[in-house]
Amino acid sequence: MSEQFAPQQPPRTGVIHDIGYRHYEGPRLGRFAITQALLVASVRHAYGLGRSGKSKVMPILLLAVMVVPVAIIVGIEVAMKLDSPPIIPAHYVFFLQPVIALYLASQAPQLFSRDLRYGSIVLYLARPPRRTDYALAKLGALVIALLILIGIPLFILYVGALLAKFDFTDMTREFATGLAGGLLLSILLASIGGLIAAATPRRGFAVAAIITVLIVSFTATITTTAILDPDQTMNSTAARFANLGSPFTLSRTLGTWLFRDDSDGWMPTTTQGLVFLGVYLAVVGLCVWGLNRRYAKVAHG
């Protein structure tokens, strides 16, 4: 029979191949279950769980650096019966941003560069998971890991304020505002750090690039703001828009506008708030798109 009249074979859609080691007749879990398992495993790996002891040192140490100061603060405010909390949760996150930056620089390459370096990314991108599933699972894991780093000390501050018998409503509002601001910061940092880490399989390059981007952007932003607003009143429109230059100041200003948190002494206008929101969404969207493009090249490479 010529090839012209040969019957057309249906496309092969199988994913699990029986190569004779062990027969499996159980349920086949789909994309959602695989993505969920990858998300949970990545969060664990972000704190060294399930990995070597050396891998646990940096994340646990940085978490301790975030927690120990608030434990001391709580002890002081409870023992001395202060009239008001010594620190606002949203401000605490801003004060310890170098620790957050170090955590991002140390763990983003572990989540995004490691599979590229060892070539295991090819296995993840086989069917049924798609490159979007992989990217979102890793990105979500980094967001959760950063939120844990930020949220635990904020929760300790909140509990300490309640033990010191400060107003429950005010303390709950401040805690919720700080945690929501931490979520905004976590999403933005994870998007930027994930894209940078995925750009190279070399961990050292990724660490250096993330630290450089965060330090340079923040230094430039603070310097520009100080020049435009030497009195630090933030009455200058140019000084306010200068906060777009760093992920930390961008998320902080956006949180100030979204949650009406005037603890910094100023409030963006509606137009300014919409600009910050638009830039925030654009940066996150571009980073997620860049991650997908990066893994598309791997899948087809």
Coordinates of C-alpha atoms in Angstrom, one line a residue:
M1 CA 0.0 0.0 0.0
S2 CA 1.5 3.4 -0.9
E3 CA 2.0 6.1 1.6
Q4 CA -0.7 8.1 -0.1
F5 CA -3.4 5.6 1.0
A6 CA -1.9 4.5 4.3
P7 CA -4.3 5.0 7.3
Q8 CA -3.5 8.0 9.4
Q9 CA -2.3 7.1 12.9
P10 CA -3.8 9.1 15.7
P11 CA -1.3 11.4 17.5
R12 CA 0.3 9.9 20.6
T13 CA -0.7 11.7 23.7
G14 CA 0.8 9.4 26.4
V15 CA 2.9 10.9 29.1
I16 CA 3.8 8.1 31.5
H17 CA 6.0 5.4 29.8
D18 CA 6.1 1.9 31.1
I19 CA 9.8 0.8 30.7
G20 CA 9.4 -2.4 32.7
Y21 CA 10.6 -1.3 36.2
R22 CA 7.2 -1.1 37.9
H23 CA 3.7 -1.1 36.6
Y24 CA 1.4 1.7 37.8
E25 CA -2.4 1.5 37.8
G26 CA -3.2 4.3 40.2
P27 CA -4.8 7.7 39.5
R28 CA -2.9 10.0 37.1
L29 CA -2.5 13.4 38.7
G30 CA -2.8 16.4 36.4
R31 CA -1.1 19.8 36.1
F32 CA -2.7 21.3 39.2
A33 CA -1.4 18.6 41.5
I34 CA 2.1 18.7 39.9
T35 CA 2.2 22.5 40.2
Q36 CA 1.1 22.4 43.8
A37 CA 3.7 19.8 44.7
L38 CA 6.4 21.9 43.0
L39 CA 5.2 25.0 44.9
V40 CA 5.4 23.2 48.3
A41 CA 8.7 21.7 47.6
S42 CA 10.2 25.0 46.4
V43 CA 9.0 26.8 49.6
R44 CA 10.6 24.1 51.7
H45 CA 13.8 24.4 49.7
A46 CA 13.8 28.2 50.2
Y47 CA 14.4 27.6 53.9
G48 CA 16.7 24.6 53.3
L49 CA 14.2 22.0 54.4
G50 CA 14.9 18.7 52.7
R51 CA 18.3 19.9 51.7
S52 CA 21.8 19.7 53.2
G53 CA 22.6 21.4 56.5
K54 CA 24.7 24.0 54.7
S55 CA 21.7 25.0 52.7
K56 CA 19.8 25.8 55.9
V57 CA 22.4 28.2 57.3
M58 CA 21.7 31.4 55.3
P59 CA 17.9 31.4 55.3
I60 CA 17.6 30.5 59.0
L61 CA 20.3 33.1 59.9
L62 CA 18.5 35.8 58.0
L63 CA 15.2 34.8 59.5
A64 CA 16.8 35.1 62.9
V65 CA 18.1 38.5 62.1
M66 CA 14.6 39.6 61.2
V67 CA 13.1 38.0 64.4
V68 CA 15.6 38.7 67.2
P69 CA 15.2 42.6 67.1
V70 CA 11.4 42.4 67.4
A71 CA 11.7 39.9 70.2
I72 CA 13.8 42.4 72.1
I73 CA 11.4 45.3 71.2
V74 CA 8.4 43.3 72.5
G75 CA 10.3 42.4 75.7
I76 CA 11.0 46.1 76.3
E77 CA 7.5 47.4 75.6
V78 CA 5.9 44.7 77.8
A79 CA 8.3 45.2 80.7
M80 CA 8.4 49.0 80.6
K81 CA 4.7 49.4 79.9
L82 CA 5.2 52.0 77.2
D83 CA 2.5 54.5 76.3
S84 CA 2.7 53.7 72.5
P85 CA 4.4 51.0 70.4
P86 CA 8.1 51.8 69.7
I87 CA 7.9 50.9 66.1
I88 CA 5.2 50.6 63.4
P89 CA 5.2 47.2 61.5
A90 CA 5.4 48.8 58.1
H91 CA 8.4 50.8 59.1
Y92 CA 10.2 47.7 60.5
V93 CA 10.0 46.1 57.1
F94 CA 11.6 49.2 55.5
F95 CA 14.3 49.4 58.1
L96 CA 15.5 45.8 57.5
Q97 CA 15.3 45.8 53.8
P98 CA 19.0 44.9 53.5
V99 CA 18.2 41.6 55.2
I100 CA 15.3 41.0 52.8
A101 CA 17.5 41.8 49.8
L102 CA 20.2 39.4 51.0
Y103 CA 17.5 36.7 51.4
L104 CA 16.2 37.3 47.9
A105 CA 19.7 37.2 46.4
S106 CA 20.6 34.0 48.2
Q107 CA 17.4 32.0 47.5
A108 CA 16.2 33.2 44.1
P109 CA 19.1 31.5 42.4
Q110 CA 18.4 28.3 44.3
L111 CA 14.8 28.2 43.0
F112 CA 15.4 29.5 39.5
S113 CA 19.0 28.9 38.5
R114 CA 19.6 25.4 40.0
D115 CA 17.4 23.5 37.5
L116 CA 18.9 25.4 34.6
R117 CA 22.4 24.6 35.8
Y118 CA 21.9 20.9 36.2
G119 CA 19.5 20.5 33.2
S120 CA 16.6 19.1 35.3
I121 CA 14.4 21.9 33.9
V122 CA 13.9 19.8 30.8
L123 CA 12.2 17.1 32.9
Y124 CA 9.9 19.7 34.6
L125 CA 8.9 21.1 31.2
A126 CA 7.8 17.7 29.9
R127 CA 4.1 17.1 29.7
P128 CA 1.7 17.6 31.4
P129 CA 3.3 20.6 33.3
R130 CA 3.8 23.6 31.1
R131 CA 6.5 26.3 31.3
T132 CA 3.9 28.7 32.7
D133 CA 3.1 26.2 35.5
Y134 CA 6.7 25.9 36.4
A135 CA 7.3 29.7 36.3
L136 CA 4.3 30.5 38.4
A137 CA 5.0 27.7 40.9
K138 CA 8.6 28.9 41.5
L139 CA 7.5 32.5 41.6
G140 CA 4.7 31.8 44.0
A141 CA 7.1 29.8 46.2
L142 CA 9.5 32.8 46.4
V143 CA 6.6 35.1 47.2
I144 CA 5.5 32.9 50.1
A145 CA 9.1 32.5 51.3
L146 CA 9.6 36.3 51.4
L147 CA 6.2 36.8 53.1
I148 CA 7.2 34.3 55.8
L149 CA 10.5 36.2 56.3
I150 CA 8.5 39.5 56.6
G151 CA 5.3 38.2 58.3
I152 CA 6.8 36.4 61.3
P153 CA 8.5 39.4 62.8
L154 CA 5.3 41.5 62.1
F155 CA 3.2 38.9 63.9
I156 CA 5.6 39.0 66.9
L157 CA 5.2 42.8 67.0
Y158 CA 1.4 42.4 66.8
V159 CA 1.3 39.8 69.7
G160 CA 3.7 42.0 71.7
A161 CA 1.5 45.0 71.2
L162 CA -1.5 43.1 72.4
L163 CA 0.4 41.8 75.4
A164 CA 1.3 45.3 76.2
K165 CA -2.4 46.1 76.2
F166 CA -2.4 48.6 73.4
D167 CA -5.6 49.2 71.5
F168 CA -6.7 46.0 69.8
T169 CA -8.3 47.8 66.8
D170 CA -5.4 50.0 66.1
M171 CA -2.8 47.2 66.5
T172 CA -4.8 44.9 64.2
R173 CA -5.1 47.6 61.6
E174 CA -1.4 48.3 61.7
F175 CA -0.5 44.6 61.5
A176 CA -2.9 44.1 58.6
T177 CA -1.5 47.2 56.8
G178 CA 2.1 46.0 57.4
L179 CA 1.4 42.5 56.2
A180 CA -0.4 43.7 53.1
G181 CA 2.5 46.0 52.3
G182 CA 4.8 43.0 52.9
L183 CA 2.8 41.1 50.3
L184 CA 3.2 43.9 47.8
L185 CA 6.9 44.0 48.4
S186 CA 7.2 40.2 48.2
I187 CA 5.5 40.0 44.8
L188 CA 7.6 42.7 43.3
L189 CA 10.9 41.4 44.7
A190 CA 10.1 37.9 43.7
S191 CA 9.3 38.9 40.2
I192 CA 12.4 40.9 39.7
G193 CA 14.7 38.5 41.5
G194 CA 13.2 35.5 39.7
L195 CA 13.7 37.0 36.3
I196 CA 17.3 37.9 37.1
A197 CA 18.1 34.5 38.5
A198 CA 16.5 32.7 35.6
A199 CA 18.6 34.7 33.1
T200 CA 21.7 32.8 34.0
P201 CA 22.4 29.2 35.3
R202 CA 25.4 30.6 37.2
R203 CA 24.4 31.2 40.8
G204 CA 27.2 33.6 41.6
F205 CA 26.3 35.9 38.7
A206 CA 22.6 35.8 39.7
V207 CA 23.4 36.7 43.3
A208 CA 25.7 39.6 42.3
A209 CA 23.2 40.9 39.8
I210 CA 20.2 40.9 42.2
I211 CA 22.2 42.6 45.0
T212 CA 23.5 45.2 42.5
V213 CA 20.1 46.0 41.1
L214 CA 18.5 46.4 44.5
I215 CA 21.4 48.4 46.0
V216 CA 22.0 50.7 43.1
S217 CA 18.3 51.4 42.5
F218 CA 17.7 52.1 46.2
T219 CA 20.8 54.3 46.6
A220 CA 19.9 56.3 43.4
T221 CA 16.3 56.7 44.6
I222 CA 17.3 57.9 48.1
T223 CA 19.9 60.3 46.7
T224 CA 17.6 61.7 44.2
T225 CA 14.8 62.2 46.7
A226 CA 17.2 63.9 49.1
I227 CA 18.3 66.3 46.4
L228 CA 14.7 67.1 45.3
D229 CA 13.4 67.3 48.8
P230 CA 16.1 68.4 51.2
D231 CA 13.6 69.2 54.0
Q232 CA 12.2 65.6 53.8
T233 CA 8.6 66.9 53.7
M234 CA 7.7 65.1 50.5
N235 CA 5.8 68.1 49.3
S236 CA 7.7 68.0 46.0
T237 CA 5.9 66.1 43.2
A238 CA 9.3 65.3 41.6
A239 CA 10.5 63.8 44.9
R240 CA 7.4 61.6 45.2
F241 CA 7.8 60.3 41.7
A242 CA 11.5 59.6 42.4
N243 CA 10.2 56.7 44.6
L244 CA 9.4 54.8 41.5
G245 CA 13.1 54.0 41.1
S246 CA 13.4 51.3 43.7
P247 CA 11.3 48.2 44.4
F248 CA 11.3 49.0 48.1
T249 CA 10.1 52.6 47.8
L250 CA 7.8 51.8 44.9
S251 CA 5.9 49.1 47.0
R252 CA 6.0 51.3 50.1
T253 CA 4.5 54.3 48.4
L254 CA 1.9 52.1 46.7
G255 CA 1.0 50.6 50.0
T256 CA 0.7 54.1 51.5
W257 CA -1.8 55.1 48.9
L258 CA -3.8 51.8 48.7
F259 CA -4.2 51.3 52.4
R260 CA -4.4 55.0 53.3
D261 CA -1.5 54.6 55.7
D262 CA -0.2 58.1 56.5
S263 CA 2.3 57.0 59.1
D264 CA 5.1 58.5 56.9
G265 CA 3.5 61.9 57.1
W266 CA 2.3 62.2 53.5
M267 CA -0.2 60.7 51.2
P268 CA 0.1 60.4 47.4
T269 CA -2.7 62.0 45.4
T270 CA -5.1 59.9 43.3
T271 CA -3.1 60.6 40.1
Q272 CA 0.2 59.8 41.8
G273 CA -1.3 56.6 43.3
L274 CA -2.5 55.5 39.9
V275 CA 0.9 56.1 38.4
F276 CA 2.6 54.0 41.1
L277 CA 0.0 51.2 40.7
G278 CA 0.5 51.2 36.9
V279 CA 4.2 51.0 37.2
Y280 CA 4.0 48.3 39.8
L281 CA 1.7 46.2 37.6
A282 CA 3.8 46.8 34.6
V283 CA 7.0 45.7 36.3
V284 CA 5.4 42.5 37.7
G285 CA 3.8 41.7 34.4
L286 CA 7.0 42.2 32.4
C287 CA 8.9 40.1 34.8
V288 CA 6.4 37.2 34.6
W289 CA 6.4 37.5 30.8
G290 CA 10.2 37.4 30.8
L291 CA 10.2 34.3 32.9
N292 CA 7.8 32.6 30.4
R293 CA 10.0 33.6 27.5
R294 CA 13.1 32.3 29.2
Y295 CA 11.6 28.9 29.8
A296 CA 10.1 28.9 26.3
K297 CA 13.7 29.0 25.0
V298 CA 14.7 26.2 27.2
A299 CA 11.8 24.1 26.2
H300 CA 12.5 24.6 22.5
G301 CA 16.3 24.6 22.9

